[in-house]
Coordinates of N, CA and C in Angstrom, one line a residue:
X1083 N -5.1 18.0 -7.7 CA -5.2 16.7 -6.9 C -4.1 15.8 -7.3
X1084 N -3.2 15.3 -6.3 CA -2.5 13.9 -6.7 C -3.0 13.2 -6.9
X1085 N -1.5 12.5 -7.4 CA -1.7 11.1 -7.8 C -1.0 10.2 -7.4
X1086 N -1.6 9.1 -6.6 CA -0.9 8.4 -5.5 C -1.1 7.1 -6.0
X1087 N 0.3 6.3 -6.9 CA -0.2 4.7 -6.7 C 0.9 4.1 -5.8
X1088 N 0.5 2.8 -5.7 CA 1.2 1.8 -5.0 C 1.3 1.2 -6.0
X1089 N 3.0 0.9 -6.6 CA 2.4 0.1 -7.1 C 3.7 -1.1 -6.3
X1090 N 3.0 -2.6 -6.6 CA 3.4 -3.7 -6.2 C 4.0 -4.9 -7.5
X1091 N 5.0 -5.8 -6.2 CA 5.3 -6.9 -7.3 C 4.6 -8.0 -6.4
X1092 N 3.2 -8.8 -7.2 CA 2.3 -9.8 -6.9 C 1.2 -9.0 -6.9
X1093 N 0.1 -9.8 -6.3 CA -1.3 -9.9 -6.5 C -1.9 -10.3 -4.8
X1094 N -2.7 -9.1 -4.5 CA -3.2 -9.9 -3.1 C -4.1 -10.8 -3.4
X1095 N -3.9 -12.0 -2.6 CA -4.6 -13.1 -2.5 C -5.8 -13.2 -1.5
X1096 N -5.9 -12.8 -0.8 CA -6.1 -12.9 0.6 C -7.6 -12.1 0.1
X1097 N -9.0 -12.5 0.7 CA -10.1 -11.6 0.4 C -10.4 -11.0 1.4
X1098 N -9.8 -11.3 2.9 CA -9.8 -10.0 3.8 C -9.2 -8.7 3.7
X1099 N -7.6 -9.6 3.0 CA -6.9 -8.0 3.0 C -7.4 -6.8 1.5
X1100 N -8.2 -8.3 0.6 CA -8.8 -7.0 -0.5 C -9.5 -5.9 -0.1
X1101 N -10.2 -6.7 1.0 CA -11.7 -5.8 1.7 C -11.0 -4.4 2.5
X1102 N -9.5 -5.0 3.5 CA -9.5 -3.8 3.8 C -9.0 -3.0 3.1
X1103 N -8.0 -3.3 1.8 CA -7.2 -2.4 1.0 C -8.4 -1.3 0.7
X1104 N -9.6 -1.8 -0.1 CA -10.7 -1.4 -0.9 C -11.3 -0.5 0.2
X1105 N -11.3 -0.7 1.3 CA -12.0 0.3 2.2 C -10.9 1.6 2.3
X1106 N -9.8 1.5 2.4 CA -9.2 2.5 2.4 C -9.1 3.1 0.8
X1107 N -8.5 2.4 -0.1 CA -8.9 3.4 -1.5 C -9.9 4.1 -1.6
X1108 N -11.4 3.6 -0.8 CA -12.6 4.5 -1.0 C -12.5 5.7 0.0
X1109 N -11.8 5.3 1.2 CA -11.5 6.6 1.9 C -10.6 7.7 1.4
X1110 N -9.8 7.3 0.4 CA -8.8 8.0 -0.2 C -9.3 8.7 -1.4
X1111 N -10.5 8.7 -2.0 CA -11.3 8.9 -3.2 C -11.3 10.5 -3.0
X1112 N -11.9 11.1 -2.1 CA -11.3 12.2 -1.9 C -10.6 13.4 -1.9
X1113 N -9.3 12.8 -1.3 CA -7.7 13.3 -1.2 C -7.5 13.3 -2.6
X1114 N -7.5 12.5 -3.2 CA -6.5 11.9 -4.3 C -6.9 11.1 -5.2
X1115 N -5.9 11.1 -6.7 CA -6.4 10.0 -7.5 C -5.7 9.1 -7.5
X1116 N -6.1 7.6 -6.6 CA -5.3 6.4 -6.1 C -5.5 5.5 -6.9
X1117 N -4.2 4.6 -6.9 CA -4.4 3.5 -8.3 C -3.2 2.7 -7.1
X1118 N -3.3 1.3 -7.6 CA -2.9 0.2 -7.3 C -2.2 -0.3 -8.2
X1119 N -1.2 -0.6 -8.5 CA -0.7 -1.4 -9.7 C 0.1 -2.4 -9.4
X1120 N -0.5 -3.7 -9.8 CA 0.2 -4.8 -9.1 C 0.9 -6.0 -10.3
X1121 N 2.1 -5.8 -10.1 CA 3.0 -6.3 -11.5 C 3.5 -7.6 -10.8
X1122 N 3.8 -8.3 -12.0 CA 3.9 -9.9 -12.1 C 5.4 -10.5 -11.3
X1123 N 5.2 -11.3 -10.6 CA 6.7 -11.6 -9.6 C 7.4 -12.8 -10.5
X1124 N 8.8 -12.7 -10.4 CA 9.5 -13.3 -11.3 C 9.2 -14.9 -10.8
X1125 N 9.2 -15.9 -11.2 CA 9.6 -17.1 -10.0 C 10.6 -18.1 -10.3
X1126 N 11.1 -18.0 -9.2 CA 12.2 -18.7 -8.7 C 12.0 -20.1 -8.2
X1127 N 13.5 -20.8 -8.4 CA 13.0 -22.3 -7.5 C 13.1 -21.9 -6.2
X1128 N 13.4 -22.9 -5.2 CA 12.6 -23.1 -3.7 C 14.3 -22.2 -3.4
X1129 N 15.0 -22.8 -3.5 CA 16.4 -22.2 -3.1 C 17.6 -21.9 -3.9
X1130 N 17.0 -20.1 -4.8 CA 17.7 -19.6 -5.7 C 18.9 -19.1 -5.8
X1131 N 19.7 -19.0 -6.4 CA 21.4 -18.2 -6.2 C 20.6 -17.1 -6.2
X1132 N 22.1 -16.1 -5.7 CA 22.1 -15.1 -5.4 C 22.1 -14.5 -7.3
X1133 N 22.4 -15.0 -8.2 CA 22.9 -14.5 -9.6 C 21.3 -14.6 -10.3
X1134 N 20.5 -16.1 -9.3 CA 18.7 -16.1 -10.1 C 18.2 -14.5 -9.6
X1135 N 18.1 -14.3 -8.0 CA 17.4 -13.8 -7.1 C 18.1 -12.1 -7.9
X1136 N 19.3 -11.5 -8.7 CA 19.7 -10.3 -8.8 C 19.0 -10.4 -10.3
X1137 N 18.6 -11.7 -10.8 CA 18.3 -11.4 -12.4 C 16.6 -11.1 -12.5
X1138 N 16.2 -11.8 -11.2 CA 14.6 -11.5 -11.0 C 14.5 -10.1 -10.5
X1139 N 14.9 -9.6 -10.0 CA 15.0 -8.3 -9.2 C 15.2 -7.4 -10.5
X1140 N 16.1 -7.5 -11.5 CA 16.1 -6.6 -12.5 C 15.1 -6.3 -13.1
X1141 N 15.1 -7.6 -13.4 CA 13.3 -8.0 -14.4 C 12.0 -7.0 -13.9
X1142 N 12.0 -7.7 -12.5 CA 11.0 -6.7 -11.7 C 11.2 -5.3 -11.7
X1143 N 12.4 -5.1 -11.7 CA 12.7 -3.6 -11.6 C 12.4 -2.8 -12.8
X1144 N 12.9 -3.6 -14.0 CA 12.8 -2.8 -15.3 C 10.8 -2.3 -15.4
X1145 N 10.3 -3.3 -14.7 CA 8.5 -3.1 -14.6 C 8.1 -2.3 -14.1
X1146 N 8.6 -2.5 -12.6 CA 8.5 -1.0 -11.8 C 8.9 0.1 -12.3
X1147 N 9.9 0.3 -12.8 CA 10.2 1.5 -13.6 C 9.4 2.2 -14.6
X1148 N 8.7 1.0 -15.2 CA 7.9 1.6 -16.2 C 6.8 2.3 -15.7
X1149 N 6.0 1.3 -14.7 CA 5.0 1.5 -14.0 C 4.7 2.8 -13.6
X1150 N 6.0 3.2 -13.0 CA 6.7 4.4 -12.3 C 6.7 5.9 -13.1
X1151 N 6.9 5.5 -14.4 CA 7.2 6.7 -15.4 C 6.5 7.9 -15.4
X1152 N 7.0 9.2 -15.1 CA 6.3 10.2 -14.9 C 6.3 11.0 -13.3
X1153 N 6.6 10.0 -12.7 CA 6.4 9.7 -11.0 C 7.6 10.0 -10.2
X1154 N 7.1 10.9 -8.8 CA 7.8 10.7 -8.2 C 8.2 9.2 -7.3
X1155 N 9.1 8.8 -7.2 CA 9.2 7.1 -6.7 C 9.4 7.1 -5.2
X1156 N 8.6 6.6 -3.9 CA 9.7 6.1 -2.9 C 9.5 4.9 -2.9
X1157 N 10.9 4.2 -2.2 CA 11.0 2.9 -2.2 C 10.8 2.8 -1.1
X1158 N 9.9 1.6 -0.3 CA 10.3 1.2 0.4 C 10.8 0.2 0.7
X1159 N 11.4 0.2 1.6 CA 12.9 -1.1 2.1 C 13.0 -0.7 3.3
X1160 N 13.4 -1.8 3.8 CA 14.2 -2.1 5.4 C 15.1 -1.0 5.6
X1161 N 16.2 -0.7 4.7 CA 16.9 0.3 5.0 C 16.7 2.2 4.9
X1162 N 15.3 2.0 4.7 CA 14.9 3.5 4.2 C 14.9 4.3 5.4
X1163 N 14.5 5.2 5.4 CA 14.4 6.2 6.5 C 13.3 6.2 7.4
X1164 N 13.0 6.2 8.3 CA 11.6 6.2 9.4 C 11.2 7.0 9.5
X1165 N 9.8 7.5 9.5 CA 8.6 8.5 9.7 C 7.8 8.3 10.9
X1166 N 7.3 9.4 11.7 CA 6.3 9.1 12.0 C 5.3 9.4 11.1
X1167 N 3.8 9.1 11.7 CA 2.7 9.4 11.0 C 2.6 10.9 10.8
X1168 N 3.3 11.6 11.3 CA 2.8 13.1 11.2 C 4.0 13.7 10.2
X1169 N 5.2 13.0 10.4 CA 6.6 13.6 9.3 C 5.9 12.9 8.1
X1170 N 5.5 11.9 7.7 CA 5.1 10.8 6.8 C 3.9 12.2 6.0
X1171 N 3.2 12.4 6.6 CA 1.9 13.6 5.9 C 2.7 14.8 5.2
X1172 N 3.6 15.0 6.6 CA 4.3 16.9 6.0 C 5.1 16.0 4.4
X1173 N 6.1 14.8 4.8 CA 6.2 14.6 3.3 C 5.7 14.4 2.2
X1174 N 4.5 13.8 2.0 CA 3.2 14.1 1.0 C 3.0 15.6 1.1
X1175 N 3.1 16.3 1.5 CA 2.8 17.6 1.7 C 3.4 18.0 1.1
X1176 N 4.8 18.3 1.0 CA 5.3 18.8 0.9 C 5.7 18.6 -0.8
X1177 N 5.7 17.5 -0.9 CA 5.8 17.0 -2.7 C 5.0 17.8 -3.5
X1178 N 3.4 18.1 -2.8 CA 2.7 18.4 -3.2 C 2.7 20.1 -3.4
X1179 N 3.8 20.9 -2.6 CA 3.6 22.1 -2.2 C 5.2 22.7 -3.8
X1180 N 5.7 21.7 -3.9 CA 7.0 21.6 -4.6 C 6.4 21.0 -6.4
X1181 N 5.4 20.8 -6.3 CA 4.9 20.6 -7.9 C 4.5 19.0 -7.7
X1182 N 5.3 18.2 -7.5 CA 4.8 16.8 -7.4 C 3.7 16.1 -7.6
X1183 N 2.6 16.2 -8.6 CA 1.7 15.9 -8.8 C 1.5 14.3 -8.6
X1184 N 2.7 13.6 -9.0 CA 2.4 12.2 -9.0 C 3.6 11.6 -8.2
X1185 N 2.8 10.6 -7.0 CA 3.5 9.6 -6.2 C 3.3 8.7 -6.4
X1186 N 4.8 7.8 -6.4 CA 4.8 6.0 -6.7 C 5.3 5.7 -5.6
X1187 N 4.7 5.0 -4.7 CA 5.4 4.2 -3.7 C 5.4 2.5 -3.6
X1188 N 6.3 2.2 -4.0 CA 6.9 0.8 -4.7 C 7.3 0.0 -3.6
X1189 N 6.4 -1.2 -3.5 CA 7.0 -2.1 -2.5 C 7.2 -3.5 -3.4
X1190 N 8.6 -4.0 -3.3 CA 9.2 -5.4 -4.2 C 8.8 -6.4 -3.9
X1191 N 9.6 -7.3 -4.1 CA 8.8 -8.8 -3.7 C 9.9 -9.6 -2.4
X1192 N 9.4 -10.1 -2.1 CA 10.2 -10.9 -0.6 C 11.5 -10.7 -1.0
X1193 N 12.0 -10.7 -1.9 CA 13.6 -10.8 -2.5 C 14.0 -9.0 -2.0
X1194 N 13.3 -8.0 -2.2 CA 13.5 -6.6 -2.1 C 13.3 -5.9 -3.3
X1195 N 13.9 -4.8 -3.7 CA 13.9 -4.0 -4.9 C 15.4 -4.2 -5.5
X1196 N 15.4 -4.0 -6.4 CA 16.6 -3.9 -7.3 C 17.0 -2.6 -6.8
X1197 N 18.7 -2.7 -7.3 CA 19.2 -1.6 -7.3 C 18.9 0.0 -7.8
X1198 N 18.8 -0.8 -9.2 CA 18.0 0.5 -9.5 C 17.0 1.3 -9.2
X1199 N 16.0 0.7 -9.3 CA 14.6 1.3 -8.5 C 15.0 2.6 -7.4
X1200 N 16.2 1.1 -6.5 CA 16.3 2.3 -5.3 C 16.9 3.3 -5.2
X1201 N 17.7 3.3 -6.5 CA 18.6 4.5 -6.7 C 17.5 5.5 -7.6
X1202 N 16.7 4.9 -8.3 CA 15.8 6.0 -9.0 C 14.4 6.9 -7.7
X1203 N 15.0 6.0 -6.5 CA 13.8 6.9 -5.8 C 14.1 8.0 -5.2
X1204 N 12.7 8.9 -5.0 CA 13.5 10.0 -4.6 C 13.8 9.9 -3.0
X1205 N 13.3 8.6 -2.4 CA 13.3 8.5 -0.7 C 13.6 7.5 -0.7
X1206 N 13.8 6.8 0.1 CA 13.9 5.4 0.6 C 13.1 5.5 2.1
X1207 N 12.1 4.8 2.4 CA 11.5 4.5 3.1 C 10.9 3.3 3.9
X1208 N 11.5 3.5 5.1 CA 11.0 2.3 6.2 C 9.5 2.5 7.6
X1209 N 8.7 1.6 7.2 CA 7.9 1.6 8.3 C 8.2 1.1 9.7
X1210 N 9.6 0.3 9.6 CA 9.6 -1.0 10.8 C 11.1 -1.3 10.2
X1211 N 12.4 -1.7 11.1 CA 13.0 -2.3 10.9 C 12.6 -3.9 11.2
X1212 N 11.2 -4.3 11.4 CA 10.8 -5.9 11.2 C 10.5 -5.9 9.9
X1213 N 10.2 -7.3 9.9 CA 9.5 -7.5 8.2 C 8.3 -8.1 8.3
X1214 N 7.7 -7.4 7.3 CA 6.3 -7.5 7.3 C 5.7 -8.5 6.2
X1215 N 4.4 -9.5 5.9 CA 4.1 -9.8 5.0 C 3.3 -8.5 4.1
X1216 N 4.1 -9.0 2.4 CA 4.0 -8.0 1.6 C 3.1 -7.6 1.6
X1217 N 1.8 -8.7 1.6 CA 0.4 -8.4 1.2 C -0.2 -7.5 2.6
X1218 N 0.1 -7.8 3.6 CA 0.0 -7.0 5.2 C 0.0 -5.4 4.6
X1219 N 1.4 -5.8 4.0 CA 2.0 -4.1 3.9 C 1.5 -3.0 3.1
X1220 N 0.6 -3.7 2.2 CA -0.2 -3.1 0.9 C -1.3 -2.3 2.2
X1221 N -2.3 -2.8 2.9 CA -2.8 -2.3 3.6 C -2.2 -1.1 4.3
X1222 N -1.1 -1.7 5.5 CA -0.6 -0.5 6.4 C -0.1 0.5 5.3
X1223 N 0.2 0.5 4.3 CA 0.8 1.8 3.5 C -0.6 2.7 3.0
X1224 N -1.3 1.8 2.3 CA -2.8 2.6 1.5 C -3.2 3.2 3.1
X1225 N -2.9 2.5 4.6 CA -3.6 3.0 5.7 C -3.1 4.5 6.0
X1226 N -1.6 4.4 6.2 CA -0.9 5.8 6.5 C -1.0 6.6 5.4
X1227 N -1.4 6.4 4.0 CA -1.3 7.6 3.3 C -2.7 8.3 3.4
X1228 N -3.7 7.7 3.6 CA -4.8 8.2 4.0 C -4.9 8.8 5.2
X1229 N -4.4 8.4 6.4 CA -4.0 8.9 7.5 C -3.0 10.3 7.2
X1230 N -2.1 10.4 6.4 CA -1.6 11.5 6.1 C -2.5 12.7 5.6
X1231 N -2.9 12.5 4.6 CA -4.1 12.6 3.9 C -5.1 13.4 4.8
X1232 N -5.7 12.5 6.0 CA -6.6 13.4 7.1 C -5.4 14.3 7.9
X1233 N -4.2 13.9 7.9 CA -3.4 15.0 8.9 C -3.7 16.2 8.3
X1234 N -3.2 16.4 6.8 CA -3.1 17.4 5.8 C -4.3 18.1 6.0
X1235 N -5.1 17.5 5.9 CA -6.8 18.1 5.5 C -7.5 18.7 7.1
X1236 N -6.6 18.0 8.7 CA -7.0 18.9 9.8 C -8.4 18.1 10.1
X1237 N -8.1 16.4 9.1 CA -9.4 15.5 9.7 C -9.0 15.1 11.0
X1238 N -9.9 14.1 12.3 CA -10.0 13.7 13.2 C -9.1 12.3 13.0
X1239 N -9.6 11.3 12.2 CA -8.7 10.3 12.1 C -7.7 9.9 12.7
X1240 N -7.1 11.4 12.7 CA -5.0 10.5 13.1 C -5.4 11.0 14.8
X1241 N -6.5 11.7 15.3 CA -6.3 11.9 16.9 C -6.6 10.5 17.6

């Protein structure tokens, strides 16, 4: 069985979007062993240099990294590569068919990911060249990997 976390920089706030994160982790109980890891965001003033915004980004990164250890990593960012819902499964699949026991899929904080990170991932991945709220995004991602998840398994869900 994998191991699939998210992990995050912040904390959802929101008690709707907990309810639906939580509804989908329990649909993912299943599939996989899912974890959430939600690491501390650096803070900045209202309007930071570009030299605050690259030193927070490290910070954060050096966390995610850790977070990360052991793991295969994708990042996602704006500039990653696009999936549909059905290429998005065969990739979980396929991690899974190649040894990959453990997936980290790392979304940064409004600022983005650090360099590094994105160079230590094995993908870069985009859902939308729009932008999404982070906390939004926590959901749509726990959604499609579950959705993957029923492609794999030949559930009904993704018809």
């Amino acid at each position: 069985m994998q191991n699939i976390r998210i992990i995050c920089v912040g904390k959802l706030k929101e008690s709707y979007l907990r309810e639906a994160f939580a509804e989908y982790e329990k649909r993912l109980r299943p599939y996989c062993r899912f974890e959430l890891i939600e690491l501390t965001e650096e803070r900045l003033p209202n309007e930071p240099s570009e030299t605050l915004i690259r030193r927070a980004l490290q910070a954060e990164g050096e966390r995610i990294l850790k977070a990360a250890e052991g793991s295969e990593i994708f990042a996602l960012c704006i500039e990653g590569k696009e999936f549909t819902s059905t290429q998005f499964a065969q990739r979980i699949g396929k991690a899974a068919v190649e040894g990959e026991q453990s997936l980290s899929f790392v979304i940064g904080s409004s600022f983005d990911l650090s360099d590094e990170v994105k160079n230590s991932a094995r993908e870069k991945i985009s859902f939308s060249r729009m932008t999404f709220p982070h906390q939004l995004f926590r959901v749509m991602l726990a959604e499609q990997i579950y959705r993957a998840f029923s492609i794999l398994g030949g559930g009904k869900y993704h018809k």
